[in-house]
Amino acid sequence: MRFLIDDANVEKIKEIYTYYPVDGVTTNPSILAKSKRQPYDVLQEIRELIGPDADLHVQAVSRKAEDMVAEAHRIREALGENTYIKIPAVPEGIRAIRILASEGCRTTATAIYTPMQAFLAAKAGADYAAPYVNRMDNLGADGIGNTKIIHDIFQKNGLKTQVLAASFKNSYQVLELCCYGVGAATIAPDVIEGLLKNDSVAAAVDAFIHDFEDLCGEGKTM
Ligand code: E4P
């Protein structure tokens, strides 16, 4: 499962990259708005930080397919051809995905709340489909269950599209989808930091250091 950061705070991305095995960064318009910076300024900085080969996903905001396609061209020109263009899985978006796929442009179908959206985006040629796990849960639907269904639909229909699971609020949601072997997950920094948060582990590490220092002296190491 590829592991991405869902954020546009350059300092935070740098920090997460220092500690964790990360494959790239995803953004959306709301995440960019939180940075309070010009979108291309912050995105270019992120591209420079993660390198030309890392995954970067950037969303188009137009409502019409032709305009989404024009945005995709501008995004790729500014941020590199391997940048994934996020397109909402609505009728105009499905049309845009079909056009972009025919041009060889990488796309991620986004705003996915139902398996049928994901199926149609995959048939249209999307590289990834991003189901919103926690937002589905908030609607009383089963976010993890629906994401597994989407993964199965792709496999059983021989579609090349991969799941890019998104909108996580806790470690359990991430673990469930790791176990299922979905293609990728994009996770906000606070949830990433929670993945390894465990008081029992911290206490065990402290006890080892304490015992060693009792034996050899304070500050001594092997
Ligand atoms: C990803 O495609 C989405 O933009 C994002 O993960 C949504 O996350 P949220 O539900 O925390 O806003």
Coordinates of C-alpha atoms and ligand atoms in Angstrom, one line a residue:
M1 CA 0.0 0.0 0.0
R2 CA 1.4 3.4 -1.0
F3 CA 1.5 5.8 1.9
L4 CA 0.9 9.5 1.2
I5 CA 0.5 12.7 3.3
D6 CA -2.8 14.5 2.9
D7 CA -1.6 18.1 3.6
A8 CA 0.0 21.2 2.2
N9 CA 2.0 22.5 5.2
V10 CA 5.6 22.3 3.9
E11 CA 7.2 22.2 7.3
K12 CA 4.9 19.4 8.5
I13 CA 5.5 17.5 5.3
K14 CA 9.3 17.9 5.8
E15 CA 8.9 16.6 9.4
I16 CA 6.8 13.6 8.4
Y17 CA 9.2 12.7 5.6
T18 CA 12.1 12.7 8.1
Y19 CA 10.5 9.9 10.1
Y20 CA 8.2 7.9 7.9
P21 CA 8.5 5.9 4.6
V22 CA 6.3 8.3 2.6
D23 CA 5.5 7.9 -1.2
G24 CA 4.1 11.4 -1.8
V25 CA 1.6 14.1 -1.0
T26 CA -2.1 14.7 -1.8
T27 CA -3.8 18.1 -1.6
N28 CA -7.3 19.4 -2.2
P29 CA -8.6 23.0 -2.5
S30 CA -9.6 23.1 1.2
I31 CA -6.2 21.9 2.3
L32 CA -4.5 24.5 0.0
A33 CA -6.9 27.2 1.5
K34 CA -5.6 26.4 5.0
S35 CA -2.0 27.2 3.9
K36 CA -3.2 30.8 3.1
R37 CA -0.6 30.9 0.3
Q38 CA -0.9 31.1 -3.5
P39 CA -1.6 27.5 -4.7
Y40 CA 1.2 27.2 -7.2
D41 CA 3.7 28.7 -4.7
V42 CA 3.0 26.1 -2.1
L43 CA 2.7 23.2 -4.6
Q44 CA 6.0 24.1 -6.3
E45 CA 7.6 24.1 -2.9
I46 CA 6.1 20.7 -2.1
R47 CA 7.3 19.3 -5.5
E48 CA 10.8 20.5 -4.9
L49 CA 10.8 19.0 -1.4
I50 CA 9.5 15.5 -2.4
G51 CA 11.4 15.3 -5.7
P52 CA 10.2 14.9 -9.3
D53 CA 9.4 11.1 -9.0
A54 CA 7.3 11.2 -5.9
D55 CA 3.5 11.1 -6.2
L56 CA 1.8 14.5 -6.0
H57 CA -2.0 14.8 -6.4
V58 CA -3.6 18.2 -7.2
Q59 CA -7.3 18.9 -7.7
A60 CA -8.9 20.7 -10.6
V61 CA -11.7 23.1 -9.5
S62 CA -13.6 23.8 -12.7
R63 CA -17.2 22.6 -13.1
K64 CA -17.1 21.8 -16.9
A65 CA -15.0 18.9 -18.4
E66 CA -13.2 21.1 -21.0
D67 CA -12.1 23.5 -18.2
M68 CA -11.0 20.7 -16.0
V69 CA -8.9 19.4 -18.9
A70 CA -7.4 22.9 -19.4
E71 CA -6.6 23.0 -15.6
A72 CA -4.9 19.6 -15.8
H73 CA -2.6 20.8 -18.6
R74 CA -1.6 23.9 -16.5
I75 CA -1.0 21.8 -13.4
R76 CA 1.2 19.3 -15.3
E77 CA 3.1 22.1 -16.9
A78 CA 3.9 23.7 -13.6
L79 CA 4.4 20.6 -11.4
G80 CA 5.6 17.9 -13.8
E81 CA 3.9 15.3 -16.0
N82 CA 3.7 12.7 -13.3
T83 CA 1.4 14.8 -11.2
Y84 CA -1.9 13.2 -10.7
I85 CA -4.9 15.4 -11.5
K86 CA -7.7 15.0 -9.0
I87 CA -11.1 15.2 -10.7
P88 CA -14.4 14.8 -8.8
A89 CA -16.4 11.7 -9.9
V90 CA -19.4 13.6 -11.1
P91 CA -20.7 13.4 -14.8
E92 CA -18.5 16.3 -16.0
G93 CA -15.6 14.8 -14.1
I94 CA -16.0 11.4 -15.6
R95 CA -16.0 13.0 -19.1
A96 CA -12.8 14.9 -18.2
I97 CA -11.2 11.7 -16.9
R98 CA -12.0 10.0 -20.2
I99 CA -10.4 12.9 -22.2
L100 CA -7.3 13.1 -19.9
A101 CA -6.9 9.3 -20.0
S102 CA -6.9 9.4 -23.8
E103 CA -4.1 12.0 -23.6
G104 CA -2.0 9.8 -21.3
C105 CA -2.5 12.2 -18.3
R106 CA -2.7 10.6 -14.9
T107 CA -5.9 11.2 -12.9
T108 CA -7.3 10.5 -9.5
A109 CA -11.1 10.4 -9.3
T110 CA -12.0 12.1 -6.0
A111 CA -15.0 13.0 -3.8
I112 CA -16.0 9.3 -3.9
Y113 CA -18.8 8.4 -1.5
T114 CA -20.2 5.3 -3.4
P115 CA -18.8 2.3 -5.2
M116 CA -20.7 3.1 -8.4
Q117 CA -18.8 6.4 -8.7
A118 CA -15.5 4.5 -8.4
F119 CA -16.6 1.9 -11.0
L120 CA -17.5 4.6 -13.6
A121 CA -14.3 6.6 -12.9
A122 CA -12.3 3.4 -13.4
K123 CA -14.1 2.5 -16.6
A124 CA -13.3 6.1 -17.8
G125 CA -9.6 5.4 -17.2
A126 CA -8.7 6.9 -13.9
D127 CA -5.4 5.7 -12.4
Y128 CA -6.7 6.1 -8.8
A129 CA -10.1 6.4 -7.2
A130 CA -10.3 8.1 -3.7
P131 CA -13.1 6.9 -1.5
Y132 CA -13.6 9.1 1.6
V133 CA -13.6 6.6 4.4
N134 CA -14.4 8.7 7.4
R135 CA -16.9 11.0 5.6
M136 CA -18.8 7.9 4.6
D137 CA -18.8 6.8 8.2
N138 CA -20.2 10.2 9.2
L139 CA -23.1 9.6 6.8
G140 CA -23.9 6.4 8.5
A141 CA -22.4 4.3 5.7
D142 CA -19.5 1.8 6.1
G143 CA -16.4 3.7 4.9
I144 CA -14.1 0.7 5.2
G145 CA -16.6 -1.8 3.9
N146 CA -17.3 0.4 0.8
T147 CA -13.6 0.9 0.2
K148 CA -13.1 -2.9 0.2
I149 CA -16.0 -3.3 -2.2
I150 CA -14.4 -0.7 -4.5
H151 CA -11.0 -2.6 -4.4
D152 CA -12.9 -5.9 -5.2
I153 CA -14.8 -4.2 -8.1
F154 CA -11.5 -3.2 -9.7
Q155 CA -9.9 -6.6 -9.2
K156 CA -12.9 -8.6 -10.4
N157 CA -13.4 -6.5 -13.5
G158 CA -9.8 -6.4 -14.5
L159 CA -9.6 -2.6 -14.1
K160 CA -6.1 -1.1 -13.7
T161 CA -7.4 1.6 -11.3
Q162 CA -6.1 1.5 -7.8
V163 CA -7.8 2.6 -4.6
L164 CA -6.4 5.7 -3.0
A165 CA -8.2 5.6 0.3
A166 CA -8.7 9.1 1.9
S167 CA -10.3 10.9 4.7
F168 CA -9.0 8.9 7.7
K169 CA -9.7 9.9 11.3
N170 CA -8.0 7.0 13.2
S171 CA -5.4 4.3 13.0
Y172 CA -7.9 1.4 12.9
Q173 CA -9.3 2.6 9.6
V174 CA -5.8 2.7 8.1
L175 CA -4.9 -0.8 9.5
E176 CA -8.1 -2.4 8.1
L177 CA -7.2 -1.2 4.6
C178 CA -3.5 -2.2 5.0
C179 CA -4.7 -5.7 5.8
Y180 CA -6.9 -5.6 2.7
G181 CA -4.0 -4.6 0.4
V182 CA -5.6 -1.5 -1.2
G183 CA -3.3 0.4 -3.6
A184 CA -2.7 3.5 -1.5
A185 CA -3.8 5.6 1.5
T186 CA -3.5 9.3 2.0
I187 CA -3.5 10.4 5.6
A188 CA -3.4 13.7 7.4
P189 CA -0.3 14.4 9.6
D190 CA -2.1 14.1 13.0
V191 CA -3.5 10.7 12.0
I192 CA 0.0 9.6 10.7
E193 CA 1.5 10.6 14.1
G194 CA -1.2 8.6 15.9
L195 CA -0.2 5.4 14.0
L196 CA 2.8 4.8 16.3
K197 CA 1.4 6.5 19.5
N198 CA 1.4 3.9 22.2
D199 CA 2.1 4.5 25.9
S200 CA 3.0 0.8 26.5
V201 CA 5.7 1.0 23.8
A202 CA 7.1 4.2 25.2
A203 CA 7.2 2.7 28.7
A204 CA 9.0 -0.4 27.4
V205 CA 11.7 1.7 25.6
D206 CA 12.2 3.8 28.7
A207 CA 12.6 0.7 30.9
F208 CA 15.3 -0.7 28.6
I209 CA 17.3 2.5 28.7
H210 CA 16.8 2.8 32.5
D211 CA 18.0 -0.8 33.1
F212 CA 21.0 -0.3 30.8
E213 CA 22.0 2.9 32.5
D214 CA 21.7 1.2 35.9
L215 CA 24.2 -1.4 34.6
C216 CA 26.6 0.9 32.8
G217 CA 26.0 4.4 34.0
E218 CA 24.0 7.4 32.9
G219 CA 24.2 8.3 29.2
K220 CA 26.2 5.2 28.3
T221 CA 25.3 3.3 25.2
M222 CA 26.4 0.0 23.5
Ligands
E4P1 C1 -8.6 13.2 -0.5 O1 -8.8 13.1 -1.7 C2 -9.5 14.1 0.2 O2 -9.4 15.4 -0.3 C3 -9.3 14.2 1.7 O3 -8.6 13.1 2.2 C4 -10.5 14.5 2.5 O4 -10.2 14.3 3.9 P1 -11.2 15.0 5.0 O5 -12.4 14.2 5.0 O6 -10.4 14.8 6.2 O7 -11.4 16.4 4.6

